[in-house]
mmCIF file of C-alpha atoms and ligand atoms in Angstrom:
data_model
loop_
_atom_site.group_PDB
_atom_site.id
_atom_site.type_symbol
_atom_site.label_atom_id
_atom_site.label_comp_id
_atom_site.label_asym_id
_atom_site.label_seq_id
_atom_site.Cartn_x
_atom_site.Cartn_y
_atom_site.Cartn_z
ATOM 1 C CA MET A 1 30.656 -9.237 27.789
ATOM 2 C CA LEU A 2 27.720 -9.909 25.304
ATOM 3 C CA ARG A 3 28.298 -9.953 21.721
ATOM 4 C CA VAL A 4 25.353 -9.796 19.195
ATOM 5 C CA GLY A 5 25.268 -9.763 15.438
ATOM 6 C CA MET A 6 22.542 -8.109 13.435
ATOM 7 C CA LEU A 7 21.468 -8.292 9.740
ATOM 8 C CA THR A 8 18.574 -7.264 7.547
ATOM 9 C CA SER A 9 17.967 -9.497 4.510
ATOM 10 C CA GLY A 10 15.652 -9.550 1.511
ATOM 11 C CA GLY A 11 13.314 -6.926 0.463
ATOM 12 C CA ASP A 12 13.264 -4.014 2.644
ATOM 13 C CA CYS A 13 10.490 -2.381 4.607
ATOM 14 C CA GLN A 14 9.703 0.759 6.533
ATOM 15 C CA ALA A 15 10.232 -0.578 10.063
ATOM 16 C CA LEU A 16 13.507 -2.474 9.773
ATOM 17 C CA ASN A 17 15.428 0.260 11.798
ATOM 18 C CA ALA A 18 12.625 0.538 14.327
ATOM 19 C CA ALA A 19 12.981 -3.179 14.921
ATOM 20 C CA MET A 20 16.848 -3.080 15.453
ATOM 21 C CA ARG A 21 16.422 -0.044 17.639
ATOM 22 C CA GLY A 22 14.159 -2.111 19.862
ATOM 23 C CA VAL A 23 16.556 -4.997 20.230
ATOM 24 C CA ALA A 24 19.431 -2.498 20.914
ATOM 25 C CA LYS A 25 17.666 -0.427 23.344
ATOM 26 C CA GLY A 26 16.325 -3.659 25.101
ATOM 27 C CA LEU A 27 19.916 -4.932 25.267
ATOM 28 C CA SER A 28 21.643 -1.674 26.173
ATOM 29 C CA SER A 29 19.343 -0.788 28.891
ATOM 30 C CA ASN A 30 19.941 -4.172 30.764
ATOM 31 C CA VAL A 31 23.653 -4.950 29.858
ATOM 32 C CA GLU A 32 26.652 -2.686 30.365
ATOM 33 C CA ASP A 33 29.267 -4.620 28.590
ATOM 34 C CA LEU A 34 27.726 -5.030 25.048
ATOM 35 C CA GLU A 35 28.951 -5.172 21.526
ATOM 36 C CA ILE A 36 26.558 -5.112 18.554
ATOM 37 C CA TYR A 37 27.996 -6.059 15.204
ATOM 38 C CA GLY A 38 25.959 -5.103 11.950
ATOM 39 C CA PHE A 39 26.551 -7.118 8.957
ATOM 40 C CA LEU A 40 26.120 -5.209 5.950
ATOM 41 C CA ASP A 41 23.776 -5.994 3.087
ATOM 42 C CA GLY A 42 22.011 -8.941 4.613
ATOM 43 C CA TYR A 43 23.571 -12.522 4.455
ATOM 44 C CA LYS A 44 26.180 -11.154 2.188
ATOM 45 C CA GLY A 45 27.854 -9.416 5.015
ATOM 46 C CA LEU A 46 27.773 -12.460 7.124
ATOM 47 C CA ILE A 47 29.247 -14.542 4.206
ATOM 48 C CA TYR A 48 32.065 -12.182 3.255
ATOM 49 C CA GLY A 49 32.853 -10.706 6.902
ATOM 50 C CA ASN A 50 31.539 -7.158 5.927
ATOM 51 C CA TYR A 51 30.377 -5.696 9.296
ATOM 52 C CA ARG A 52 30.780 -2.714 11.502
ATOM 53 C CA LEU A 53 30.621 -2.299 15.208
ATOM 54 C CA LEU A 54 27.405 -0.366 15.831
ATOM 55 C CA THR A 55 27.366 2.268 18.623
ATOM 56 C CA SER A 56 24.288 3.626 20.642
ATOM 57 C CA SER A 57 24.311 6.751 18.282
ATOM 58 C CA ASP A 58 23.738 4.225 15.368
ATOM 59 C CA PHE A 59 20.404 3.456 16.986
ATOM 60 C CA SER A 60 19.470 7.005 17.915
ATOM 61 C CA GLY A 61 16.887 8.655 15.672
ATOM 62 C CA ILE A 62 16.110 5.829 13.537
ATOM 63 C CA LEU A 63 12.726 4.840 14.850
ATOM 64 C CA THR A 64 11.017 6.807 12.043
ATOM 65 C CA LYS A 65 13.488 6.086 9.402
ATOM 66 C CA GLY A 66 12.549 3.750 6.534
ATOM 67 C CA GLY A 67 15.011 1.492 4.894
ATOM 68 C CA THR A 68 17.677 -0.191 6.836
ATOM 69 C CA ILE A 69 20.999 1.242 8.255
ATOM 70 C CA LEU A 70 22.688 -1.918 7.419
ATOM 71 C CA GLY A 71 21.628 -2.340 3.851
ATOM 72 C CA SER A 72 19.929 -5.583 2.442
ATOM 73 C CA SER A 73 20.268 -7.875 -0.539
ATOM 74 C CA ARG A 74 18.478 -10.924 -1.763
ATOM 75 C CA GLN A 75 20.646 -14.256 -1.069
ATOM 76 C CA PRO A 76 18.246 -17.195 -2.176
ATOM 77 C CA PHE A 77 18.073 -19.883 0.237
ATOM 78 C CA LYS A 78 18.062 -22.439 -2.329
ATOM 79 C CA LEU A 79 21.599 -21.362 -3.237
ATOM 80 C CA MET A 80 22.899 -21.197 0.242
ATOM 81 C CA ARG A 81 24.375 -24.739 -0.203
ATOM 82 C CA THR A 82 25.853 -23.778 -3.620
ATOM 83 C CA PRO A 83 29.406 -22.408 -3.352
ATOM 84 C CA ASP A 84 29.887 -19.027 -4.767
ATOM 85 C CA ALA A 85 31.750 -18.055 -7.872
ATOM 86 C CA ASN A 86 35.057 -18.556 -6.246
ATOM 87 C CA GLY A 87 34.259 -21.940 -4.692
ATOM 88 C CA LEU A 88 33.269 -20.499 -1.252
ATOM 89 C CA ASP A 89 31.175 -22.499 1.115
ATOM 90 C CA LYS A 90 28.619 -19.971 2.097
ATOM 91 C CA VAL A 91 27.266 -21.724 5.115
ATOM 92 C CA GLU A 92 30.642 -22.534 6.441
ATOM 93 C CA ALA A 93 31.837 -18.834 5.916
ATOM 94 C CA MET A 94 28.829 -17.595 7.787
ATOM 95 C CA LYS A 95 29.707 -19.965 10.642
ATOM 96 C CA GLN A 96 33.333 -18.886 10.552
ATOM 97 C CA ASN A 97 32.537 -15.200 10.755
ATOM 98 C CA TYR A 98 30.008 -15.865 13.688
ATOM 99 C CA TYR A 99 32.781 -17.626 15.633
ATOM 100 C CA LYS A 100 35.523 -15.189 14.644
ATOM 101 C CA LEU A 101 33.424 -12.297 16.347
ATOM 102 C CA ASN A 102 32.737 -14.622 19.233
ATOM 103 C CA LEU A 103 29.046 -13.810 19.056
ATOM 104 C CA ASP A 104 26.522 -14.909 21.525
ATOM 105 C CA CYS A 105 23.619 -14.641 19.138
ATOM 106 C CA ILE A 106 22.652 -13.193 15.683
ATOM 107 C CA VAL A 107 19.537 -11.369 15.228
ATOM 108 C CA ILE A 108 18.065 -11.673 11.812
ATOM 109 C CA LEU A 109 15.354 -9.502 10.313
ATOM 110 C CA GLY A 110 13.584 -10.621 7.189
ATOM 111 C CA GLY A 111 11.006 -12.586 5.301
ATOM 112 C CA ASN A 112 10.287 -16.241 4.436
ATOM 113 C CA GLY A 113 13.613 -16.956 2.616
ATOM 114 C CA THR A 114 15.588 -15.149 5.217
ATOM 115 C CA GLN A 115 13.779 -17.177 7.939
ATOM 116 C CA LYS A 116 14.620 -20.400 6.022
ATOM 117 C CA THR A 117 18.525 -19.341 6.081
ATOM 118 C CA ALA A 118 17.892 -18.360 9.745
ATOM 119 C CA ASN A 119 16.646 -21.767 10.704
ATOM 120 C CA LEU A 120 19.483 -23.462 8.681
ATOM 121 C CA LEU A 121 22.067 -21.388 10.669
ATOM 122 C CA ARG A 122 20.183 -22.708 13.701
ATOM 123 C CA GLU A 123 20.587 -26.210 12.591
ATOM 124 C CA GLU A 124 24.251 -25.579 12.074
ATOM 125 C CA GLY A 125 24.563 -24.650 15.747
ATOM 126 C CA LEU A 126 24.394 -20.985 15.839
ATOM 127 C CA ASN A 127 22.326 -18.830 18.287
ATOM 128 C CA VAL A 128 19.692 -17.105 16.099
ATOM 129 C CA ILE A 129 16.775 -14.774 16.888
ATOM 130 C CA HIS A 130 14.369 -14.041 13.832
ATOM 131 C CA LEU A 131 12.282 -10.843 13.626
ATOM 132 C CA PRO A 132 9.306 -11.351 11.012
ATOM 133 C CA LYS A 133 9.708 -8.576 8.329
ATOM 134 C CA THR A 134 7.711 -8.193 5.148
ATOM 135 C CA ILE A 135 5.029 -5.993 3.718
ATOM 136 C CA ASP A 136 3.569 -9.083 2.462
ATOM 137 C CA ASN A 137 2.404 -10.465 5.776
ATOM 138 C CA ASP A 138 2.938 -13.934 4.691
ATOM 139 C CA ILE A 139 5.118 -15.410 7.515
ATOM 140 C CA PHE A 140 3.505 -18.307 9.231
ATOM 141 C CA GLY A 141 3.307 -18.204 12.907
ATOM 142 C CA THR A 142 2.823 -14.666 13.470
ATOM 143 C CA ASP A 143 -0.642 -12.674 13.101
ATOM 144 C CA VAL A 144 1.169 -9.655 11.691
ATOM 145 C CA THR A 145 4.604 -8.831 10.265
ATOM 146 C CA PHE A 146 6.320 -5.388 10.410
ATOM 147 C CA GLY A 147 6.096 -3.394 7.293
ATOM 148 C CA PHE A 148 2.578 -4.605 6.384
ATOM 149 C CA GLN A 149 0.670 -1.820 8.132
ATOM 150 C CA SER A 150 2.985 0.715 6.574
ATOM 151 C CA ALA A 151 2.677 -0.677 3.170
ATOM 152 C CA ILE A 152 -1.174 -0.816 3.320
ATOM 153 C CA ASN A 153 -1.092 2.936 4.086
ATOM 154 C CA ILE A 154 0.611 3.598 0.975
ATOM 155 C CA ALA A 155 -1.254 1.248 -1.192
ATOM 156 C CA THR A 156 -4.528 2.799 0.219
ATOM 157 C CA ASP A 157 -3.227 6.165 -0.646
ATOM 158 C CA ALA A 158 -2.539 5.127 -4.093
ATOM 159 C CA ILE A 159 -6.176 3.753 -4.348
ATOM 160 C CA ASP A 160 -7.583 6.910 -2.823
ATOM 161 C CA CYS A 161 -5.675 9.060 -5.326
ATOM 162 C CA ILE A 162 -7.141 6.977 -8.324
ATOM 163 C CA HIS A 163 -10.587 7.137 -6.899
ATOM 164 C CA THR A 164 -10.928 10.709 -7.565
ATOM 165 C CA THR A 165 -9.509 10.813 -11.023
ATOM 166 C CA ALA A 166 -11.548 7.623 -11.826
ATOM 167 C CA ALA A 167 -14.724 9.363 -10.701
ATOM 168 C CA SER A 168 -14.143 12.459 -12.628
ATOM 169 C CA HIS A 169 -13.204 10.492 -15.936
ATOM 170 C CA ASN A 170 -15.742 7.660 -15.489
ATOM 171 C CA ARG A 171 -12.909 5.074 -16.169
ATOM 172 C CA VAL A 172 -11.976 1.643 -15.097
ATOM 173 C CA PHE A 173 -8.756 1.546 -13.171
ATOM 174 C CA ILE A 174 -6.522 -1.017 -11.874
ATOM 175 C CA VAL A 175 -4.017 -0.539 -9.089
ATOM 176 C CA GLU A 176 -1.601 -3.228 -8.812
ATOM 177 C CA VAL A 177 -0.520 -3.929 -5.282
ATOM 178 C CA MET A 178 2.589 -5.847 -4.217
ATOM 179 C CA GLY A 179 2.520 -9.364 -3.426
ATOM 180 C CA HIS A 180 3.440 -12.290 -5.955
ATOM 181 C CA LYS A 181 2.432 -15.329 -3.835
ATOM 182 C CA VAL A 182 0.005 -13.833 -1.330
ATOM 183 C CA GLY A 183 -2.807 -11.252 -1.472
ATOM 184 C CA TRP A 184 -2.905 -9.884 2.230
ATOM 185 C CA LEU A 185 -1.708 -6.348 1.217
ATOM 186 C CA THR A 186 -4.137 -6.277 -1.714
ATOM 187 C CA LEU A 187 -6.919 -7.547 0.431
ATOM 188 C CA TYR A 188 -6.441 -4.864 3.144
ATOM 189 C CA ALA A 189 -5.558 -1.933 0.844
ATOM 190 C CA GLY A 190 -8.464 -2.972 -1.467
ATOM 191 C CA LEU A 191 -10.874 -2.932 1.504
ATOM 192 C CA ALA A 192 -9.339 0.230 2.938
ATOM 193 C CA GLY A 193 -9.503 2.132 -0.331
ATOM 194 C CA GLY A 194 -12.990 0.914 -1.275
ATOM 195 C CA ALA A 195 -12.014 -1.091 -4.239
ATOM 196 C CA ASP A 196 -14.876 -2.644 -6.243
ATOM 197 C CA ILE A 197 -12.941 -5.737 -7.360
ATOM 198 C CA ILE A 198 -10.097 -7.476 -5.527
ATOM 199 C CA LEU A 199 -8.029 -10.018 -7.376
ATOM 200 C CA LEU A 200 -5.508 -12.239 -5.204
ATOM 201 C CA PRO A 201 -3.364 -15.088 -6.009
ATOM 202 C CA GLU A 202 -5.233 -17.272 -3.716
ATOM 203 C CA ILE A 203 -8.611 -16.811 -5.378
ATOM 204 C CA PRO A 204 -8.133 -17.348 -9.231
ATOM 205 C CA TYR A 205 -10.371 -15.130 -11.142
ATOM 206 C CA ASP A 206 -12.754 -15.742 -14.258
ATOM 207 C CA ILE A 207 -12.384 -12.538 -16.451
ATOM 208 C CA LYS A 208 -16.075 -13.024 -17.430
ATOM 209 C CA LYS A 209 -17.012 -12.436 -13.865
ATOM 210 C CA VAL A 210 -14.702 -9.427 -13.539
ATOM 211 C CA VAL A 211 -16.205 -7.968 -16.521
ATOM 212 C CA SER A 212 -19.793 -8.519 -15.358
ATOM 213 C CA ALA A 213 -18.935 -7.028 -11.958
ATOM 214 C CA ILE A 214 -18.042 -3.970 -13.941
ATOM 215 C CA GLU A 215 -21.232 -3.954 -15.986
ATOM 216 C CA ASN A 216 -23.197 -4.497 -13.028
ATOM 217 C CA ARG A 217 -21.687 -1.318 -11.449
ATOM 218 C CA THR A 218 -22.430 0.543 -14.805
ATOM 219 C CA LYS A 219 -26.020 -0.536 -14.817
ATOM 220 C CA ALA A 220 -26.552 0.558 -11.145
ATOM 221 C CA GLY A 221 -25.211 4.022 -12.428
ATOM 222 C CA LYS A 222 -21.643 3.971 -11.245
ATOM 223 C CA GLY A 223 -19.522 5.524 -13.884
ATOM 224 C CA PHE A 224 -16.159 4.003 -12.617
ATOM 225 C CA THR A 225 -14.667 0.942 -11.213
ATOM 226 C CA ILE A 226 -11.671 0.288 -9.208
ATOM 227 C CA LEU A 227 -9.845 -2.841 -9.201
ATOM 228 C CA ALA A 228 -7.046 -3.660 -6.657
ATOM 229 C CA VAL A 229 -4.966 -6.511 -8.218
ATOM 230 C CA ALA A 230 -2.173 -8.407 -6.555
ATOM 231 C CA GLU A 231 1.053 -8.805 -8.526
ATOM 232 C CA GLY A 232 0.528 -12.596 -8.375
ATOM 233 C CA ALA A 233 -3.302 -12.405 -9.433
ATOM 234 C CA ILE A 234 -3.909 -15.514 -11.529
ATOM 235 C CA SER A 235 -6.862 -16.433 -13.785
ATOM 236 C CA LYS A 236 -8.767 -19.743 -13.465
ATOM 237 C CA GLU A 237 -7.218 -21.242 -16.614
ATOM 238 C CA ASP A 238 -3.479 -20.276 -15.703
ATOM 239 C CA ALA A 239 -4.056 -21.623 -12.050
ATOM 240 C CA LYS A 240 -4.446 -25.126 -13.758
ATOM 241 C CA LEU A 241 -1.111 -24.884 -15.402
ATOM 242 C CA SER A 242 1.999 -26.423 -13.543
ATOM 243 C CA LYS A 243 4.425 -23.980 -11.805
ATOM 244 C CA LYS A 244 6.821 -24.457 -14.788
ATOM 245 C CA GLU A 245 4.181 -24.148 -17.578
ATOM 246 C CA TYR A 246 2.973 -20.941 -15.826
ATOM 247 C CA LYS A 247 6.464 -19.377 -15.474
ATOM 248 C CA LYS A 248 7.062 -20.132 -19.173
ATOM 249 C CA LYS A 249 3.815 -18.420 -20.111
ATOM 250 C CA MET A 250 4.830 -15.314 -18.053
ATOM 251 C CA GLU A 251 8.357 -15.230 -19.632
ATOM 252 C CA LYS A 252 6.635 -14.959 -23.118
ATOM 253 C CA SER A 253 4.000 -12.597 -21.907
ATOM 254 C CA PRO A 254 4.057 -9.258 -23.883
ATOM 255 C CA TYR A 255 2.589 -7.408 -20.763
ATOM 256 C CA PRO A 256 4.997 -5.862 -18.215
ATOM 257 C CA SER A 257 2.725 -7.319 -15.335
ATOM 258 C CA VAL A 258 -0.626 -9.347 -14.770
ATOM 259 C CA SER A 259 -2.628 -6.163 -14.492
ATOM 260 C CA TYR A 260 -1.695 -5.051 -17.932
ATOM 261 C CA GLU A 261 -3.074 -8.378 -19.421
ATOM 262 C CA ILE A 262 -6.173 -7.824 -17.225
ATOM 263 C CA ALA A 263 -6.619 -4.334 -18.532
ATOM 264 C CA GLN A 264 -6.323 -5.581 -22.040
ATOM 265 C CA LYS A 265 -9.044 -8.080 -21.585
ATOM 266 C CA ILE A 266 -11.409 -5.961 -19.855
ATOM 267 C CA GLY A 267 -10.871 -3.331 -22.556
ATOM 268 C CA GLU A 268 -11.541 -5.707 -25.343
ATOM 269 C CA LYS A 269 -14.687 -6.834 -23.742
ATOM 270 C CA LEU A 270 -16.052 -3.526 -22.577
ATOM 271 C CA GLY A 271 -14.774 -1.595 -25.579
ATOM 272 C CA SER A 272 -13.283 1.083 -23.409
ATOM 273 C CA GLU A 273 -9.855 1.931 -22.279
ATOM 274 C CA VAL A 274 -8.686 0.801 -18.852
ATOM 275 C CA ARG A 275 -5.853 2.453 -16.916
ATOM 276 C CA VAL A 276 -3.353 0.803 -14.913
ATOM 277 C CA THR A 277 -1.283 2.244 -11.870
ATOM 278 C CA VAL A 278 1.593 0.536 -10.289
ATOM 279 C CA PRO A 279 2.768 2.005 -7.004
ATOM 280 C CA GLY A 280 5.514 -0.591 -7.077
ATOM 281 C CA HIS A 281 8.301 -0.157 -4.551
ATOM 282 C CA THR A 282 6.790 3.215 -3.173
ATOM 283 C CA GLN A 283 4.831 0.567 -0.994
ATOM 284 C CA ARG A 284 8.086 -0.392 0.798
ATOM 285 C CA GLY A 285 9.385 3.178 1.317
ATOM 286 C CA GLY A 286 9.139 6.177 3.547
ATOM 287 C CA SER A 287 8.563 6.003 7.236
ATOM 288 C CA PRO A 288 7.000 3.336 9.405
ATOM 289 C CA THR A 289 3.331 4.060 10.630
ATOM 290 C CA PRO A 290 2.977 4.495 14.375
ATOM 291 C CA TYR A 291 1.512 0.856 14.468
ATOM 292 C CA ASP A 292 4.689 -0.538 12.848
ATOM 293 C CA ARG A 293 6.756 1.466 15.399
ATOM 294 C CA VAL A 294 4.838 0.167 18.299
ATOM 295 C CA LEU A 295 4.961 -3.386 16.900
ATOM 296 C CA CYS A 296 8.713 -3.314 16.300
ATOM 297 C CA THR A 297 9.601 -1.727 19.666
ATOM 298 C CA ARG A 298 7.557 -4.670 21.352
ATOM 299 C CA LEU A 299 9.157 -7.463 18.907
ATOM 300 C CA GLY A 300 12.596 -5.958 19.382
ATOM 301 C CA ALA A 301 12.259 -5.640 23.253
ATOM 302 C CA GLU A 302 11.053 -9.332 23.474
ATOM 303 C CA GLY A 303 14.182 -10.235 21.038
ATOM 304 C CA ALA A 304 16.444 -8.511 23.555
ATOM 305 C CA LYS A 305 14.851 -10.446 26.432
ATOM 306 C CA ALA A 306 15.140 -13.717 24.701
ATOM 307 C CA ILE A 307 18.840 -13.019 24.067
ATOM 308 C CA LEU A 308 19.243 -12.070 27.616
ATOM 309 C CA GLU A 309 17.683 -15.369 28.876
ATOM 310 C CA LYS A 310 19.939 -17.277 26.206
ATOM 311 C CA ASP A 311 16.652 -18.657 24.775
ATOM 312 C CA PHE A 312 17.512 -19.009 20.984
ATOM 313 C CA GLY A 313 16.138 -20.416 17.857
ATOM 314 C CA HIS A 314 12.906 -18.527 17.799
ATOM 315 C CA MET A 315 10.911 -16.111 15.734
ATOM 316 C CA ILE A 316 9.506 -13.192 17.891
ATOM 317 C CA ALA A 317 5.908 -13.256 16.711
ATOM 318 C CA MET A 318 2.574 -11.645 17.589
ATOM 319 C CA VAL A 319 -0.053 -14.136 18.317
ATOM 320 C CA ASN A 320 -3.497 -13.115 19.496
ATOM 321 C CA ASN A 321 -2.279 -9.610 20.286
ATOM 322 C CA GLU A 322 0.678 -11.062 22.594
ATOM 323 C CA VAL A 323 4.336 -11.243 21.787
ATOM 324 C CA ARG A 324 5.452 -14.743 21.619
ATOM 325 C CA ARG A 325 8.612 -16.863 20.881
ATOM 326 C CA VAL A 326 7.819 -19.224 18.242
ATOM 327 C CA PRO A 327 10.364 -22.033 17.393
ATOM 328 C CA LEU A 328 11.964 -21.447 13.933
ATOM 329 C CA GLU A 329 11.688 -25.193 13.321
ATOM 330 C CA ASN A 330 7.943 -25.041 13.483
ATOM 331 C CA VAL A 331 7.615 -22.259 11.048
ATOM 332 C CA ALA A 332 10.412 -22.032 8.737
ATOM 333 C CA GLY A 333 9.580 -23.011 5.057
ATOM 334 C CA LYS A 334 5.883 -22.434 5.744
ATOM 335 C CA LEU A 335 3.786 -19.625 3.840
ATOM 336 C CA LYS A 336 0.723 -17.856 5.399
ATOM 337 C CA THR A 337 -1.810 -17.201 2.633
ATOM 338 C CA VAL A 338 -5.160 -15.821 2.538
ATOM 339 C CA ASP A 339 -7.844 -18.477 2.980
ATOM 340 C CA PRO A 340 -10.405 -17.907 0.286
ATOM 341 C CA ASN A 341 -13.056 -18.852 2.943
ATOM 342 C CA ALA A 342 -11.793 -16.524 5.510
ATOM 343 C CA GLN A 343 -14.335 -14.123 7.428
ATOM 344 C CA ILE A 344 -12.683 -11.095 6.070
ATOM 345 C CA VAL A 345 -13.149 -12.448 2.476
ATOM 346 C CA LYS A 346 -16.848 -13.308 3.119
ATOM 347 C CA GLU A 347 -17.520 -9.932 4.660
ATOM 348 C CA ALA A 348 -15.886 -8.142 1.846
ATOM 349 C CA LYS A 349 -18.215 -10.248 -0.707
ATOM 350 C CA LEU A 350 -21.048 -9.366 1.680
ATOM 351 C CA THR A 351 -20.475 -5.584 0.874
ATOM 352 C CA GLY A 352 -20.645 -6.165 -2.824
ATOM 353 C CA ILE A 353 -16.926 -6.518 -3.468
ATOM 354 C CA SER A 354 -16.069 -9.030 -6.408
ATOM 355 C CA PHE A 355 -13.047 -11.255 -6.320
ATOM 356 C CA GLY A 356 -13.919 -12.450 -9.892
ATOM 357 C CA ASP A 357 -14.409 -15.936 -8.555
HETATM 358 O O1 F6P B 401 8.843 -9.505 -0.642
HETATM 359 C C1 F6P B 401 8.396 -8.035 -0.563
HETATM 360 C C2 F6P B 401 8.209 -7.731 -1.939
HETATM 361 O O2 F6P B 401 8.057 -6.189 -1.757
HETATM 362 C C3 F6P B 401 7.090 -8.124 -2.623
HETATM 363 O O3 F6P B 401 5.811 -7.696 -2.302
HETATM 364 C C4 F6P B 401 7.514 -7.921 -4.105
HETATM 365 O O4 F6P B 401 6.614 -8.755 -4.796
HETATM 366 C C5 F6P B 401 8.768 -8.190 -4.206
HETATM 367 O O5 F6P B 401 9.321 -7.800 -2.736
HETATM 368 C C6 F6P B 401 9.566 -7.346 -5.009
HETATM 369 O O6 F6P B 401 10.886 -7.634 -5.079
HETATM 370 P P1 F6P B 401 12.147 -6.775 -5.556
HETATM 371 O O7 F6P B 401 12.391 -5.650 -4.579
HETATM 372 O O8 F6P B 401 13.248 -7.663 -5.433
HETATM 373 O O9 F6P B 401 11.684 -6.250 -6.863
#
């Protein structure tokens, strides 16, 4: 008998179900005596023992289905060692539930924070396999995460739609793309959507440079400008602040997000109105793109293979177009950010895109 647990943790994305299906099919096609337990709402389910036995019908028809059949929640890694309101030791509770079900392994799907907790559970002696999920594409050790390509499609669609109305009205538009810490999604959607200015957390901007990029377009006879701005875009002055100081500043900010502050500043300097569009959580919704469905099927199948081979403690990653097992201890806690000197950034600049730096 093989007993496997599964959970999805952190912000959801389009391809979680596709990835779980990949693992389940990879296991059920090769093992007769199999039980898969789904923990509900992320680590919460593992902590409080909320789970259900999943059958093959649970994994049918979910390749194209967004969200997660198990539900998800955010359980910050930094609080994992802090007892809950009733004094419960969360790590101990997770271990007990794992042992109570006599699991051979637990498959954990999630982003950076989720991965850190997965690694903690590995250190505590549990058999863990991690599948890298996030629309942010910021997991170190894998070229791509699932959800990223699907989110690019949605953010690009948003920019495409804004393009036509911006052109009709000769306006400056900001499309705010998800990503507080990293700008992968903004960079790719910005390029795919033909944004004129792209502002990323990794490349602090100078508002004067942003404004002059718009003015240059006007001089060249272009009536409109599209900015793709990451949620975590930051000015050069703000980038000099300590994390604590910046957090304080943002708490006091009268703007709902950085894009509105940038819009206000551009508007003041140009004497014209700037519109902001925030596609927000639509970027995590809907069905996965074919790319993500294929990626998840491949990662899921390799996850199943690792379980069958009893080779635990890995993230199943895509490295140079090959699916690989990457030891969690080598990657947990590291963030994959956009290198301001990366080829893709240089190429974007070569085509006239301004990063405001
Ligand atoms: O980590 C994925 C992500 O969608 C980020 O891009 C975004 O900044 C954040 O989650 C939003 O979090 P929440 O769903 O908790 O508002």
